[in-house]
Amino acid sequence: MGIVENGQAEPSGPGAGQVRLPEGVLLRGHGVVLREWEDGDLGAMVKLFDDPEVAYWTPLVSPFDPEAARAYLDRARQRRAAGERLQLAITVDGGEPMGEVLLMLSGLGLDVAEIGYSVGAAFRGRGLARGAVRMMTEFARDTVGVSRLLLEIEAGNAASVGVARAAGYRLTEAPPVPSEEKGRPIALRTWEYERAG
């Protein structure tokens, strides 16, 4: 179990099920420290996200330049304020960002939420994504109160499939969800959190 250094999420606004995410989230555990993105991280974001693998497997724009980083951070803050999404930098000590983990709320309450993740090329193979997904899963269940947590992963994304299994998720029998990403047809398989710890 990790350490969650923040308060409880609280319902807010007139919409049923709308959530106000805690301010200043800092999560420690499973070999990672997850922290809020800061304005000083824009250069690090470019280094992490301006990468062919990230461009292929995620919806992030490519090339991911300083202007894209600024727009991305601004949008992340808007979604957070709306109670839709929490995006945290993956670090080992609260310092240098090595990737990102996201908690995406449906807007229809806390029955179901999705987690996403990406780790920069220079930091892969260290178990950071696995630790970040485990930590965000605990936070989503124990602090935010999400009942059901999902990952949506392309079948060909072997690295993300490995992370899902290592973090306690199992492939469901739900049919693949067809979509299109940057003009490329994709089919997303659904993984669901299965075990604690």
PDB file of N, CA and C in Angstrom, residues 87-122:
ATOM      1  N   GLN A  87      -3.950  13.998 -14.102  1.00  0.00           N
ATOM      2  CA  GLN A  87      -2.739  13.615 -14.812  1.00  0.00           C
ATOM      3  C   GLN A  87      -1.540  13.949 -13.925  1.00  0.00           C
ATOM      4  N   LEU A  88      -0.762  12.928 -13.588  1.00  0.00           N
ATOM      5  CA  LEU A  88       0.362  13.097 -12.683  1.00  0.00           C
ATOM      6  C   LEU A  88       1.661  12.667 -13.342  1.00  0.00           C
ATOM      7  N   ALA A  89       2.740  13.396 -13.026  1.00  0.00           N
ATOM      8  CA  ALA A  89       4.072  13.023 -13.486  1.00  0.00           C
ATOM      9  C   ALA A  89       4.552  11.823 -12.685  1.00  0.00           C
ATOM     10  N   ILE A  90       5.160  10.864 -13.372  1.00  0.00           N
ATOM     11  CA  ILE A  90       5.789   9.716 -12.721  1.00  0.00           C
ATOM     12  C   ILE A  90       7.238  10.090 -12.429  1.00  0.00           C
ATOM     13  N   THR A  91       7.627  10.011 -11.149  1.00  0.00           N
ATOM     14  CA  THR A  91       9.015  10.259 -10.746  1.00  0.00           C
ATOM     15  C   THR A  91       9.422   9.158  -9.778  1.00  0.00           C
ATOM     16  N   VAL A  92      10.692   9.160  -9.398  1.00  0.00           N
ATOM     17  CA  VAL A  92      11.119   8.223  -8.356  1.00  0.00           C
ATOM     18  C   VAL A  92      11.309   8.930  -7.018  1.00  0.00           C
ATOM     19  N   ASP A  93      11.420  10.266  -7.062  1.00  0.00           N
ATOM     20  CA  ASP A  93      11.703  11.012  -5.836  1.00  0.00           C
ATOM     21  C   ASP A  93      10.986  12.358  -5.765  1.00  0.00           C
ATOM     22  N   GLY A  94      10.013  12.571  -6.642  1.00  0.00           N
ATOM     23  CA  GLY A  94       9.311  13.848  -6.684  1.00  0.00           C
ATOM     24  C   GLY A  94       9.973  14.873  -7.575  1.00  0.00           C
ATOM     25  N   GLY A  95      11.099  14.515  -8.195  1.00  0.00           N
ATOM     26  CA  GLY A  95      11.843  15.443  -9.037  1.00  0.00           C
ATOM     27  C   GLY A  95      11.582  15.234 -10.517  1.00  0.00           C
ATOM     28  N   GLU A  96      12.583  14.713 -11.219  1.00  0.00           N
ATOM     29  CA  GLU A  96      12.538  14.602 -12.676  1.00  0.00           C
ATOM     30  C   GLU A  96      11.371  13.734 -13.162  1.00  0.00           C
ATOM     31  N   PRO A  97      10.516  14.295 -14.058  1.00  0.00           N
ATOM     32  CA  PRO A  97       9.441  13.483 -14.628  1.00  0.00           C
ATOM     33  C   PRO A  97      10.005  12.418 -15.568  1.00  0.00           C
ATOM     34  N   MET A  98       9.491  11.210 -15.441  1.00  0.00           N
ATOM     35  CA  MET A  98       9.926  10.093 -16.271  1.00  0.00           C
ATOM     36  C   MET A  98       8.777   9.531 -17.098  1.00  0.00           C
ATOM     37  N   GLY A  99       7.589  10.039 -16.867  1.00  0.00           N
ATOM     38  CA  GLY A  99       6.413   9.589 -17.583  1.00  0.00           C
ATOM     39  C   GLY A  99       5.183  10.224 -16.976  1.00  0.00           C
ATOM     40  N   GLU A 100       4.029   9.667 -17.331  1.00  0.00           N
ATOM     41  CA  GLU A 100       2.756  10.207 -16.848  1.00  0.00           C
ATOM     42  C   GLU A 100       1.772   9.072 -16.617  1.00  0.00           C
ATOM     43  N   VAL A 101       0.933   9.233 -15.606  1.00  0.00           N
ATOM     44  CA  VAL A 101      -0.180   8.322 -15.372  1.00  0.00           C
ATOM     45  C   VAL A 101      -1.441   9.171 -15.238  1.00  0.00           C
ATOM     46  N   LEU A 102      -2.536   8.685 -15.815  1.00  0.00           N
ATOM     47  CA  LEU A 102      -3.779   9.444 -15.870  1.00  0.00           C
ATOM     48  C   LEU A 102      -4.921   8.647 -15.252  1.00  0.00           C
ATOM     49  N   LEU A 103      -5.790   9.330 -14.548  1.00  0.00           N
ATOM     50  CA  LEU A 103      -7.049   8.766 -14.072  1.00  0.00           C
ATOM     51  C   LEU A 103      -8.148   9.517 -14.790  1.00  0.00           C
ATOM     52  N   MET A 104      -8.911   8.799 -15.628  1.00  0.00           N
ATOM     53  CA  MET A 104      -9.947   9.414 -16.449  1.00  0.00           C
ATOM     54  C   MET A 104     -11.318   9.004 -15.926  1.00  0.00           C
ATOM     55  N   LEU A 105     -12.037   9.965 -15.402  1.00  0.00           N
ATOM     56  CA  LEU A 105     -13.367   9.723 -14.847  1.00  0.00           C
ATOM     57  C   LEU A 105     -14.412   9.923 -15.936  1.00  0.00           C
ATOM     58  N   SER A 106     -15.482   9.148 -15.866  1.00  0.00           N
ATOM     59  CA  SER A 106     -16.471   9.155 -16.941  1.00  0.00           C
ATOM     60  C   SER A 106     -17.334  10.398 -16.954  1.00  0.00           C
ATOM     61  N   GLY A 107     -17.431  11.091 -15.826  1.00  0.00           N
ATOM     62  CA  GLY A 107     -18.359  12.211 -15.733  1.00  0.00           C
ATOM     63  C   GLY A 107     -19.744  11.756 -15.320  1.00  0.00           C
ATOM     64  N   LEU A 108     -19.945  10.440 -15.220  1.00  0.00           N
ATOM     65  CA  LEU A 108     -21.247   9.880 -14.850  1.00  0.00           C
ATOM     66  C   LEU A 108     -21.211   9.299 -13.443  1.00  0.00           C
ATOM     67  N   GLY A 109     -20.261   9.762 -12.653  1.00  0.00           N
ATOM     68  CA  GLY A 109     -20.130   9.237 -11.296  1.00  0.00           C
ATOM     69  C   GLY A 109     -18.856   8.455 -11.151  1.00  0.00           C
ATOM     70  N   LEU A 110     -18.803   7.643 -10.097  1.00  0.00           N
ATOM     71  CA  LEU A 110     -17.571   6.931  -9.783  1.00  0.00           C
ATOM     72  C   LEU A 110     -17.694   5.432  -9.989  1.00  0.00           C
ATOM     73  N   ASP A 111     -18.635   5.004 -10.809  1.00  0.00           N
ATOM     74  CA  ASP A 111     -18.781   3.571 -11.045  1.00  0.00           C
ATOM     75  C   ASP A 111     -17.598   3.012 -11.823  1.00  0.00           C
ATOM     76  N   VAL A 112     -17.157   3.742 -12.851  1.00  0.00           N
ATOM     77  CA  VAL A 112     -16.100   3.253 -13.728  1.00  0.00           C
ATOM     78  C   VAL A 112     -15.139   4.390 -14.045  1.00  0.00           C
ATOM     79  N   ALA A 113     -13.847   4.083 -14.047  1.00  0.00           N
ATOM     80  CA  ALA A 113     -12.838   5.037 -14.494  1.00  0.00           C
ATOM     81  C   ALA A 113     -11.759   4.265 -15.237  1.00  0.00           C
ATOM     82  N   GLU A 114     -10.990   4.992 -16.012  1.00  0.00           N
ATOM     83  CA  GLU A 114      -9.931   4.383 -16.810  1.00  0.00           C
ATOM     84  C   GLU A 114      -8.593   4.982 -16.409  1.00  0.00           C
ATOM     85  N   ILE A 115      -7.559   4.164 -16.449  1.00  0.00           N
ATOM     86  CA  ILE A 115      -6.200   4.618 -16.188  1.00  0.00           C
ATOM     87  C   ILE A 115      -5.401   4.510 -17.478  1.00  0.00           C
ATOM     88  N   GLY A 116      -4.571   5.513 -17.722  1.00  0.00           N
ATOM     89  CA  GLY A 116      -3.656   5.509 -18.861  1.00  0.00           C
ATOM     90  C   GLY A 116      -2.251   5.815 -18.369  1.00  0.00           C
ATOM     91  N   TYR A 117      -1.247   5.490 -19.168  1.00  0.00           N
ATOM     92  CA  TYR A 117       0.127   5.688 -18.723  1.00  0.00           C
ATOM     93  C   TYR A 117       1.074   5.716 -19.905  1.00  0.00           C
ATOM     94  N   SER A 118       2.186   6.406 -19.704  1.00  0.00           N
ATOM     95  CA  SER A 118       3.254   6.469 -20.690  1.00  0.00           C
ATOM     96  C   SER A 118       4.553   6.752 -19.951  1.00  0.00           C
ATOM     97  N   VAL A 119       5.627   6.097 -20.372  1.00  0.00           N
ATOM     98  CA  VAL A 119       6.945   6.314 -19.776  1.00  0.00           C
ATOM     99  C   VAL A 119       7.909   6.701 -20.892  1.00  0.00           C
ATOM    100  N   GLY A 120       8.748   7.696 -20.630  1.00  0.00           N
ATOM    101  CA  GLY A 120       9.713   8.151 -21.616  1.00  0.00           C
ATOM    102  C   GLY A 120      10.705   7.062 -21.998  1.00  0.00           C
ATOM    103  N   ALA A 121      11.211   7.142 -23.230  1.00  0.00           N
ATOM    104  CA  ALA A 121      12.089   6.102 -23.766  1.00  0.00           C
ATOM    105  C   ALA A 121      13.307   5.861 -22.882  1.00  0.00           C
ATOM    106  N   ALA A 122      13.867   6.913 -22.307  1.00  0.00           N
ATOM    107  CA  ALA A 122      15.078   6.776 -21.492  1.00  0.00           C
ATOM    108  C   ALA A 122      14.829   6.080 -20.159  1.00  0.00           C
TER     109      ALA A 122
END
